[in-house]
mmCIF file with all atom_site columns, C-alpha atoms in Angstrom:
data_model
loop_
_atom_site.group_PDB
_atom_site.id
_atom_site.type_symbol
_atom_site.label_atom_id
_atom_site.label_alt_id
_atom_site.label_comp_id
_atom_site.label_asym_id
_atom_site.label_entity_id
_atom_site.label_seq_id
_atom_site.pdbx_PDB_ins_code
_atom_site.Cartn_x
_atom_site.Cartn_y
_atom_site.Cartn_z
_atom_site.occupancy
_atom_site.B_iso_or_equiv
_atom_site.pdbx_formal_charge
_atom_site.auth_seq_id
_atom_site.auth_comp_id
_atom_site.auth_asym_id
_atom_site.auth_atom_id
_atom_site.pdbx_PDB_model_num
ATOM 1   C CA . ASP A 1 1   ? 44.385 -21.711 40.356 1.00 87.00 ? 1   ASP A CA 1
ATOM 2   C CA . PRO A 1 2   ? 47.910 -23.360 41.041 1.00 95.00 ? 2   PRO A CA 1
ATOM 3   C CA . ASP A 1 3   ? 47.513 -23.161 44.690 1.00 97.00 ? 3   ASP A CA 1
ATOM 4   C CA . ILE A 1 4   ? 44.489 -25.476 44.636 1.00 97.00 ? 4   ILE A CA 1
ATOM 5   C CA . ILE A 1 5   ? 46.558 -28.027 42.308 1.00 98.00 ? 5   ILE A CA 1
ATOM 6   C CA . ASN A 1 6   ? 49.670 -27.677 44.621 1.00 98.00 ? 6   ASN A CA 1
ATOM 7   C CA . ALA A 1 7   ? 47.639 -27.968 47.776 1.00 98.00 ? 7   ALA A CA 1
ATOM 8   C CA . PHE A 1 8   ? 45.998 -31.185 46.710 1.00 98.00 ? 8   PHE A CA 1
ATOM 9   C CA . VAL A 1 9   ? 49.301 -32.645 45.303 1.00 98.00 ? 9   VAL A CA 1
ATOM 10  C CA . ALA A 1 10  ? 51.046 -31.952 48.682 1.00 98.00 ? 10  ALA A CA 1
ATOM 11  C CA . VAL A 1 11  ? 48.442 -33.462 50.778 1.00 96.00 ? 11  VAL A CA 1
ATOM 12  C CA . GLU A 1 12  ? 47.080 -36.346 48.669 1.00 96.00 ? 12  GLU A CA 1
ATOM 13  C CA . ASP A 1 13  ? 49.897 -37.442 46.303 1.00 96.00 ? 13  ASP A CA 1
ATOM 14  C CA . LYS A 1 14  ? 53.374 -35.669 46.407 1.00 96.00 ? 14  LYS A CA 1
ATOM 15  C CA . ARG A 1 15  ? 54.628 -37.639 43.430 1.00 96.00 ? 15  ARG A CA 1
ATOM 16  C CA . PHE A 1 16  ? 51.585 -37.183 41.308 1.00 97.00 ? 16  PHE A CA 1
ATOM 17  C CA . TRP A 1 17  ? 53.520 -35.752 38.451 1.00 97.00 ? 17  TRP A CA 1
ATOM 18  C CA . GLU A 1 18  ? 56.193 -38.499 38.407 1.00 96.00 ? 18  GLU A CA 1
ATOM 19  C CA . HIS A 1 19  ? 54.120 -41.837 38.566 1.00 95.00 ? 19  HIS A CA 1
ATOM 20  C CA . HIS A 1 20  ? 51.875 -43.644 36.204 1.00 95.00 ? 20  HIS A CA 1
ATOM 21  C CA . GLY A 1 21  ? 48.840 -44.166 38.380 1.00 95.00 ? 21  GLY A CA 1
ATOM 22  C CA . VAL A 1 22  ? 50.320 -46.043 41.182 1.00 93.00 ? 22  VAL A CA 1
ATOM 23  C CA . ASP A 1 23  ? 53.075 -44.880 43.627 1.00 91.00 ? 23  ASP A CA 1
ATOM 24  C CA . TRP A 1 24  ? 54.834 -47.925 44.399 1.00 90.00 ? 24  TRP A CA 1
ATOM 25  C CA . LEU A 1 25  ? 57.149 -46.206 46.960 1.00 89.00 ? 25  LEU A CA 1
ATOM 26  C CA . ALA A 1 26  ? 53.888 -45.175 48.895 1.00 84.00 ? 26  ALA A CA 1
ATOM 27  C CA . VAL A 1 27  ? 52.551 -48.927 48.547 1.00 81.00 ? 27  VAL A CA 1
ATOM 28  C CA . GLY A 1 28  ? 55.715 -50.194 50.000 1.00 82.00 ? 28  GLY A CA 1
ATOM 29  C CA . ARG A 1 29  ? 55.835 -47.545 52.780 1.00 85.00 ? 29  ARG A CA 1
ATOM 30  C CA . ALA A 1 30  ? 52.128 -48.430 53.559 1.00 75.00 ? 30  ALA A CA 1
ATOM 31  C CA . ALA A 1 31  ? 52.613 -52.040 53.453 1.00 77.00 ? 31  ALA A CA 1
ATOM 32  C CA . LYS A 1 32  ? 55.511 -51.956 55.994 1.00 84.00 ? 32  LYS A CA 1
ATOM 33  C CA . ALA A 1 33  ? 53.616 -49.523 58.445 1.00 78.00 ? 33  ALA A CA 1
ATOM 34  C CA . ASN A 1 34  ? 50.391 -51.677 58.073 1.00 71.00 ? 34  ASN A CA 1
ATOM 35  C CA . ILE A 1 35  ? 52.129 -55.041 58.848 1.00 79.00 ? 35  ILE A CA 1
ATOM 36  C CA . ARG A 1 36  ? 54.105 -53.516 61.852 1.00 85.00 ? 36  ARG A CA 1
ATOM 37  C CA . ALA A 1 37  ? 50.759 -52.367 63.104 1.00 81.00 ? 37  ALA A CA 1
ATOM 38  C CA . GLY A 1 38  ? 48.840 -55.516 62.511 1.00 82.00 ? 38  GLY A CA 1
ATOM 39  C CA . GLN A 1 39  ? 46.116 -53.289 60.947 1.00 74.00 ? 39  GLN A CA 1
ATOM 40  C CA . THR A 1 40  ? 45.555 -50.698 58.237 1.00 72.00 ? 40  THR A CA 1
ATOM 41  C CA . VAL A 1 41  ? 47.044 -47.446 59.497 1.00 63.00 ? 41  VAL A CA 1
ATOM 42  C CA . SER A 1 42  ? 48.322 -45.920 56.273 1.00 68.00 ? 42  SER A CA 1
ATOM 43  C CA . GLY A 1 43  ? 47.122 -45.991 52.608 1.00 74.00 ? 43  GLY A CA 1
ATOM 44  C CA . ALA A 1 44  ? 48.840 -45.464 49.358 1.00 76.00 ? 44  ALA A CA 1
ATOM 45  C CA . SER A 1 45  ? 46.001 -44.171 47.145 1.00 89.00 ? 45  SER A CA 1
ATOM 46  C CA . THR A 1 46  ? 47.130 -41.705 44.520 1.00 95.00 ? 46  THR A CA 1
ATOM 47  C CA . ILE A 1 47  ? 45.028 -38.960 43.027 1.00 97.00 ? 47  ILE A CA 1
ATOM 48  C CA . THR A 1 48  ? 44.512 -41.190 40.039 1.00 97.00 ? 48  THR A CA 1
ATOM 49  C CA . MET A 1 49  ? 43.496 -44.043 42.176 1.00 94.00 ? 49  MET A CA 1
ATOM 50  C CA . GLN A 1 50  ? 41.120 -41.901 44.009 1.00 95.00 ? 50  GLN A CA 1
ATOM 51  C CA . LEU A 1 51  ? 39.629 -40.609 40.715 1.00 97.00 ? 51  LEU A CA 1
ATOM 52  C CA . ALA A 1 52  ? 39.254 -44.205 39.578 1.00 96.00 ? 52  ALA A CA 1
ATOM 53  C CA . ARG A 1 53  ? 37.336 -44.942 42.836 1.00 94.00 ? 53  ARG A CA 1
ATOM 54  C CA . LEU A 1 54  ? 35.207 -41.892 42.133 1.00 96.00 ? 54  LEU A CA 1
ATOM 55  C CA . LEU A 1 55  ? 34.376 -43.124 38.558 1.00 96.00 ? 55  LEU A CA 1
ATOM 56  C CA . ARG A 1 56  ? 33.996 -46.763 39.438 1.00 93.00 ? 56  ARG A CA 1
ATOM 57  C CA . PRO A 1 57  ? 33.163 -47.333 43.181 1.00 89.00 ? 57  PRO A CA 1
ATOM 58  C CA . ALA A 1 58  ? 34.273 -50.798 44.588 1.00 82.00 ? 58  ALA A CA 1
ATOM 59  C CA . GLU A 1 59  ? 34.311 -52.024 48.156 1.00 82.00 ? 59  GLU A CA 1
ATOM 60  C CA . ARG A 1 60  ? 37.068 -51.076 50.510 1.00 78.00 ? 60  ARG A CA 1
ATOM 61  C CA . SER A 1 61  ? 38.843 -54.361 50.393 1.00 78.00 ? 61  SER A CA 1
ATOM 62  C CA . TRP A 1 62  ? 41.946 -56.019 48.777 1.00 77.00 ? 62  TRP A CA 1
ATOM 63  C CA . THR A 1 63  ? 39.987 -57.020 45.721 1.00 86.00 ? 63  THR A CA 1
ATOM 64  C CA . GLY A 1 64  ? 38.586 -53.380 45.443 1.00 83.00 ? 64  GLY A CA 1
ATOM 65  C CA . LYS A 1 65  ? 42.097 -51.982 45.900 1.00 84.00 ? 65  LYS A CA 1
ATOM 66  C CA . ILE A 1 66  ? 43.384 -54.124 43.101 1.00 89.00 ? 66  ILE A CA 1
ATOM 67  C CA . ALA A 1 67  ? 40.456 -53.141 40.742 1.00 91.00 ? 67  ALA A CA 1
ATOM 68  C CA . GLN A 1 68  ? 41.209 -49.421 41.644 1.00 91.00 ? 68  GLN A CA 1
ATOM 69  C CA . THR A 1 69  ? 44.928 -49.885 40.801 1.00 92.00 ? 69  THR A CA 1
ATOM 70  C CA . PHE A 1 70  ? 44.138 -51.460 37.231 1.00 95.00 ? 70  PHE A CA 1
ATOM 71  C CA . TRP A 1 71  ? 41.578 -48.691 36.566 1.00 96.00 ? 71  TRP A CA 1
ATOM 72  C CA . ALA A 1 72  ? 44.340 -46.037 37.764 1.00 96.00 ? 72  ALA A CA 1
ATOM 73  C CA . VAL A 1 73  ? 46.774 -47.408 35.263 1.00 96.00 ? 73  VAL A CA 1
ATOM 74  C CA . ARG A 1 74  ? 44.010 -47.523 32.593 1.00 97.00 ? 74  ARG A CA 1
ATOM 75  C CA . LEU A 1 75  ? 43.187 -43.853 33.258 1.00 97.00 ? 75  LEU A CA 1
ATOM 76  C CA . GLU A 1 76  ? 46.973 -42.884 32.975 1.00 97.00 ? 76  GLU A CA 1
ATOM 77  C CA . ALA A 1 77  ? 47.369 -44.618 29.784 1.00 97.00 ? 77  ALA A CA 1
ATOM 78  C CA . HIS A 1 78  ? 44.328 -42.505 28.291 1.00 97.00 ? 78  HIS A CA 1
ATOM 79  C CA . LEU A 1 79  ? 44.360 -39.362 29.972 1.00 98.00 ? 79  LEU A CA 1
ATOM 80  C CA . GLY A 1 80  ? 47.128 -36.675 30.625 1.00 97.00 ? 80  GLY A CA 1
ATOM 81  C CA . LYS A 1 81  ? 48.039 -35.510 34.112 1.00 98.00 ? 81  LYS A CA 1
ATOM 82  C CA . GLN A 1 82  ? 46.172 -32.262 33.762 1.00 98.00 ? 82  GLN A CA 1
ATOM 83  C CA . GLN A 1 83  ? 43.080 -33.984 32.728 1.00 98.00 ? 83  GLN A CA 1
ATOM 84  C CA . ILE A 1 84  ? 43.199 -36.475 35.586 1.00 98.00 ? 84  ILE A CA 1
ATOM 85  C CA . MET A 1 85  ? 43.908 -33.470 37.966 1.00 98.00 ? 85  MET A CA 1
ATOM 86  C CA . GLU A 1 86  ? 40.822 -31.619 36.465 1.00 98.00 ? 86  GLU A CA 1
ATOM 87  C CA . GLN A 1 87  ? 38.559 -34.550 36.724 1.00 98.00 ? 87  GLN A CA 1
ATOM 88  C CA . TYR A 1 88  ? 39.643 -35.326 40.199 1.00 98.00 ? 88  TYR A CA 1
ATOM 89  C CA . LEU A 1 89  ? 39.056 -31.629 41.496 1.00 98.00 ? 89  LEU A CA 1
ATOM 90  C CA . ASN A 1 90  ? 35.783 -31.646 39.760 1.00 98.00 ? 90  ASN A CA 1
ATOM 91  C CA . ARG A 1 91  ? 34.495 -34.780 41.511 1.00 98.00 ? 91  ARG A CA 1
ATOM 92  C CA . VAL A 1 92  ? 36.218 -35.035 44.979 1.00 98.00 ? 92  VAL A CA 1
ATOM 93  C CA . GLN A 1 93  ? 33.712 -34.785 48.026 1.00 96.00 ? 93  GLN A CA 1
ATOM 94  C CA . LEU A 1 94  ? 34.413 -31.893 50.255 1.00 96.00 ? 94  LEU A CA 1
ATOM 95  C CA . GLY A 1 95  ? 31.627 -32.180 52.829 1.00 94.00 ? 95  GLY A CA 1
ATOM 96  C CA . GLN A 1 96  ? 28.267 -30.594 53.301 1.00 93.00 ? 96  GLN A CA 1
ATOM 97  C CA . GLY A 1 97  ? 27.264 -32.456 50.081 1.00 93.00 ? 97  GLY A CA 1
ATOM 98  C CA . THR A 1 98  ? 29.685 -30.595 48.120 1.00 95.00 ? 98  THR A CA 1
ATOM 99  C CA . VAL A 1 99  ? 31.292 -32.086 44.998 1.00 97.00 ? 99  VAL A CA 1
ATOM 100 C CA . GLY A 1 100 ? 34.497 -30.397 43.657 1.00 97.00 ? 100 GLY A CA 1
ATOM 101 C CA . VAL A 1 101 ? 36.529 -27.432 44.425 1.00 97.00 ? 101 VAL A CA 1
ATOM 102 C CA . ALA A 1 102 ? 34.308 -24.972 42.737 1.00 97.00 ? 102 ALA A CA 1
ATOM 103 C CA . ALA A 1 103 ? 31.233 -25.866 44.891 1.00 97.00 ? 103 ALA A CA 1
ATOM 104 C CA . ALA A 1 104 ? 33.440 -26.137 47.927 1.00 97.00 ? 104 ALA A CA 1
ATOM 105 C CA . GLY A 1 105 ? 35.099 -22.732 47.329 1.00 96.00 ? 105 GLY A CA 1
ATOM 106 C CA . ALA A 1 106 ? 31.560 -21.247 47.030 1.00 97.00 ? 106 ALA A CA 1
ATOM 107 C CA . LEU A 1 107 ? 30.191 -22.959 50.176 1.00 96.00 ? 107 LEU A CA 1
ATOM 108 C CA . TYR A 1 108 ? 32.935 -22.398 52.451 1.00 95.00 ? 108 TYR A CA 1
ATOM 109 C CA . PHE A 1 109 ? 34.482 -19.129 51.272 1.00 95.00 ? 109 PHE A CA 1
ATOM 110 C CA . GLY A 1 110 ? 31.960 -17.431 49.097 1.00 95.00 ? 110 GLY A CA 1
ATOM 111 C CA . ALA A 1 111 ? 34.470 -17.405 46.263 1.00 95.00 ? 111 ALA A CA 1
ATOM 112 C CA . SER A 1 112 ? 35.092 -19.118 43.110 1.00 94.00 ? 112 SER A CA 1
ATOM 113 C CA . ALA A 1 113 ? 37.917 -21.617 42.849 1.00 93.00 ? 113 ALA A CA 1
ATOM 114 C CA . SER A 1 114 ? 40.116 -19.274 40.838 1.00 93.00 ? 114 SER A CA 1
ATOM 115 C CA . GLU A 1 115 ? 39.836 -16.588 43.793 1.00 95.00 ? 115 GLU A CA 1
ATOM 116 C CA . LEU A 1 116 ? 40.822 -18.702 46.743 1.00 96.00 ? 116 LEU A CA 1
ATOM 117 C CA . SER A 1 117 ? 43.827 -17.803 48.886 1.00 96.00 ? 117 SER A CA 1
ATOM 118 C CA . ILE A 1 118 ? 46.564 -20.162 49.499 1.00 97.00 ? 118 ILE A CA 1
ATOM 119 C CA . GLY A 1 119 ? 45.078 -20.869 52.907 1.00 97.00 ? 119 GLY A CA 1
ATOM 120 C CA . GLN A 1 120 ? 41.753 -21.615 51.532 1.00 97.00 ? 120 GLN A CA 1
ATOM 121 C CA . ALA A 1 121 ? 43.238 -24.033 48.984 1.00 97.00 ? 121 ALA A CA 1
ATOM 122 C CA . ALA A 1 122 ? 45.051 -25.590 51.943 1.00 97.00 ? 122 ALA A CA 1
ATOM 123 C CA . THR A 1 123 ? 41.699 -25.798 53.729 1.00 97.00 ? 123 THR A CA 1
ATOM 124 C CA . LEU A 1 124 ? 40.077 -27.627 50.985 1.00 97.00 ? 124 LEU A CA 1
ATOM 125 C CA . ALA A 1 125 ? 42.901 -30.050 50.372 1.00 97.00 ? 125 ALA A CA 1
ATOM 126 C CA . GLY A 1 126 ? 42.748 -30.819 53.939 1.00 95.00 ? 126 GLY A CA 1
ATOM 127 C CA . LEU A 1 127 ? 39.157 -31.619 53.900 1.00 95.00 ? 127 LEU A CA 1
ATOM 128 C CA . ALA A 1 128 ? 39.554 -34.303 51.260 1.00 93.00 ? 128 ALA A CA 1
ATOM 129 C CA . HIS A 1 129 ? 40.955 -36.743 53.882 1.00 89.00 ? 129 HIS A CA 1
ATOM 130 C CA . ALA A 1 130 ? 37.983 -36.725 56.077 1.00 92.00 ? 130 ALA A CA 1
ATOM 131 C CA . PRO A 1 131 ? 35.345 -34.057 54.922 1.00 93.00 ? 131 PRO A CA 1
ATOM 132 C CA . SER A 1 132 ? 32.856 -34.525 57.572 1.00 91.00 ? 132 SER A CA 1
ATOM 133 C CA . ARG A 1 133 ? 35.231 -34.710 60.339 1.00 92.00 ? 133 ARG A CA 1
ATOM 134 C CA . ASP A 1 134 ? 37.499 -31.873 59.384 1.00 92.00 ? 134 ASP A CA 1
ATOM 135 C CA . ASN A 1 135 ? 34.667 -29.434 58.126 1.00 91.00 ? 135 ASN A CA 1
ATOM 136 C CA . PRO A 1 136 ? 35.203 -25.831 59.158 1.00 93.00 ? 136 PRO A CA 1
ATOM 137 C CA . HIS A 1 137 ? 31.476 -25.351 59.721 1.00 92.00 ? 137 HIS A CA 1
ATOM 138 C CA . VAL A 1 138 ? 31.294 -28.315 62.121 1.00 92.00 ? 138 VAL A CA 1
ATOM 139 C CA . SER A 1 139 ? 34.736 -28.168 63.764 1.00 94.00 ? 139 SER A CA 1
ATOM 140 C CA . PRO A 1 140 ? 36.845 -25.102 63.139 1.00 94.00 ? 140 PRO A CA 1
ATOM 141 C CA . ALA A 1 141 ? 39.740 -26.261 65.243 1.00 95.00 ? 141 ALA A CA 1
ATOM 142 C CA . ARG A 1 142 ? 40.120 -29.450 63.430 1.00 95.00 ? 142 ARG A CA 1
ATOM 143 C CA . ALA A 1 143 ? 39.901 -27.699 59.879 1.00 95.00 ? 143 ALA A CA 1
ATOM 144 C CA . ARG A 1 144 ? 42.761 -25.363 61.213 1.00 96.00 ? 144 ARG A CA 1
ATOM 145 C CA . ARG A 1 145 ? 45.000 -28.332 62.149 1.00 96.00 ? 145 ARG A CA 1
ATOM 146 C CA . ARG A 1 146 ? 44.449 -30.029 58.612 1.00 96.00 ? 146 ARG A CA 1
ATOM 147 C CA . GLN A 1 147 ? 45.049 -26.740 57.081 1.00 97.00 ? 147 GLN A CA 1
ATOM 148 C CA . ALA A 1 148 ? 48.345 -26.410 58.998 1.00 96.00 ? 148 ALA A CA 1
ATOM 149 C CA . VAL A 1 149 ? 49.295 -29.859 57.916 1.00 96.00 ? 149 VAL A CA 1
ATOM 150 C CA . ALA A 1 150 ? 48.520 -28.987 54.344 1.00 97.00 ? 150 ALA A CA 1
ATOM 151 C CA . LEU A 1 151 ? 50.616 -25.777 54.581 1.00 97.00 ? 151 LEU A CA 1
ATOM 152 C CA . ALA A 1 152 ? 53.396 -27.606 56.010 1.00 97.00 ? 152 ALA A CA 1
ATOM 153 C CA . ARG A 1 153 ? 53.621 -30.243 53.205 1.00 97.00 ? 153 ARG A CA 1
ATOM 154 C CA . MET A 1 154 ? 53.121 -27.536 50.713 1.00 98.00 ? 154 MET A CA 1
ATOM 155 C CA . ARG A 1 155 ? 56.136 -25.654 52.379 1.00 98.00 ? 155 ARG A CA 1
ATOM 156 C CA . ARG A 1 156 ? 58.258 -28.833 52.051 1.00 97.00 ? 156 ARG A CA 1
ATOM 157 C CA . LEU A 1 157 ? 57.364 -29.323 48.573 1.00 97.00 ? 157 LEU A CA 1
ATOM 158 C CA . GLY A 1 158 ? 58.267 -25.561 47.794 1.00 97.00 ? 158 GLY A CA 1
ATOM 159 C CA . PHE A 1 159 ? 54.734 -24.874 46.932 1.00 98.00 ? 159 PHE A CA 1
ATOM 160 C CA . ALA A 1 160 ? 54.433 -22.211 49.898 1.00 97.00 ? 160 ALA A CA 1
ATOM 161 C CA . THR A 1 161 ? 56.776 -19.839 51.697 1.00 97.00 ? 161 THR A CA 1
ATOM 162 C CA . ARG A 1 162 ? 57.278 -19.012 55.267 1.00 96.00 ? 162 ARG A CA 1
ATOM 163 C CA . ASP A 1 163 ? 55.443 -15.597 54.368 1.00 96.00 ? 163 ASP A CA 1
ATOM 164 C CA . ASP A 1 164 ? 52.559 -17.396 52.852 1.00 96.00 ? 164 ASP A CA 1
ATOM 165 C CA . ILE A 1 165 ? 52.060 -19.521 55.878 1.00 95.00 ? 165 ILE A CA 1
ATOM 166 C CA . ALA A 1 166 ? 52.455 -16.470 58.206 1.00 95.00 ? 166 ALA A CA 1
ATOM 167 C CA . ARG A 1 167 ? 49.753 -14.718 56.142 1.00 95.00 ? 167 ARG A CA 1
ATOM 168 C CA . VAL A 1 168 ? 47.395 -17.615 56.473 1.00 95.00 ? 168 VAL A CA 1
ATOM 169 C CA . ARG A 1 169 ? 47.663 -17.463 60.198 1.00 92.00 ? 169 ARG A CA 1
ATOM 170 C CA . THR A 1 170 ? 46.190 -14.137 60.086 1.00 92.00 ? 170 THR A CA 1
ATOM 171 C CA . GLU A 1 171 ? 43.258 -15.049 57.944 1.00 91.00 ? 171 GLU A CA 1
ATOM 172 C CA . SER A 1 172 ? 39.938 -16.305 59.337 1.00 87.00 ? 172 SER A CA 1
ATOM 173 C CA . LEU A 1 173 ? 39.268 -19.834 58.577 1.00 84.00 ? 173 LEU A CA 1
#
């Protein structure tokens, strides 16, 4: 469903379709924010980098991030963007032991991935950041806030309209 793809792009990697595995603008922005704060407060992982981490887990360190970067570039050299997105959406962990949007759609909404509403797609994309913390079964209020963030990003990128967002507000989580 295009809404699922758009939701994950809006939340996780808004320049997914333009970069070649690494978003150097995001790297610069994150480095600047982290230096200013004196600690890690922002990341720059692209969807391709996240897929690389799912396929080849590495420690969360500078060396792990460098390895992830090389694997992301390698993935981009061998797979098309649609294949990368499909692999990511089939492997992303979305809480409660679910792996992939199909399993998460069934668990949280009792629906297949192709039947999800734009609000449900936004909820799943919002979960990717912190699946156990923002889980709608555990914390509906946090899940609703993450959904709102996802919808706002989707609206900014032209993936959702004001009417879409108004309709989502009337749906139960």
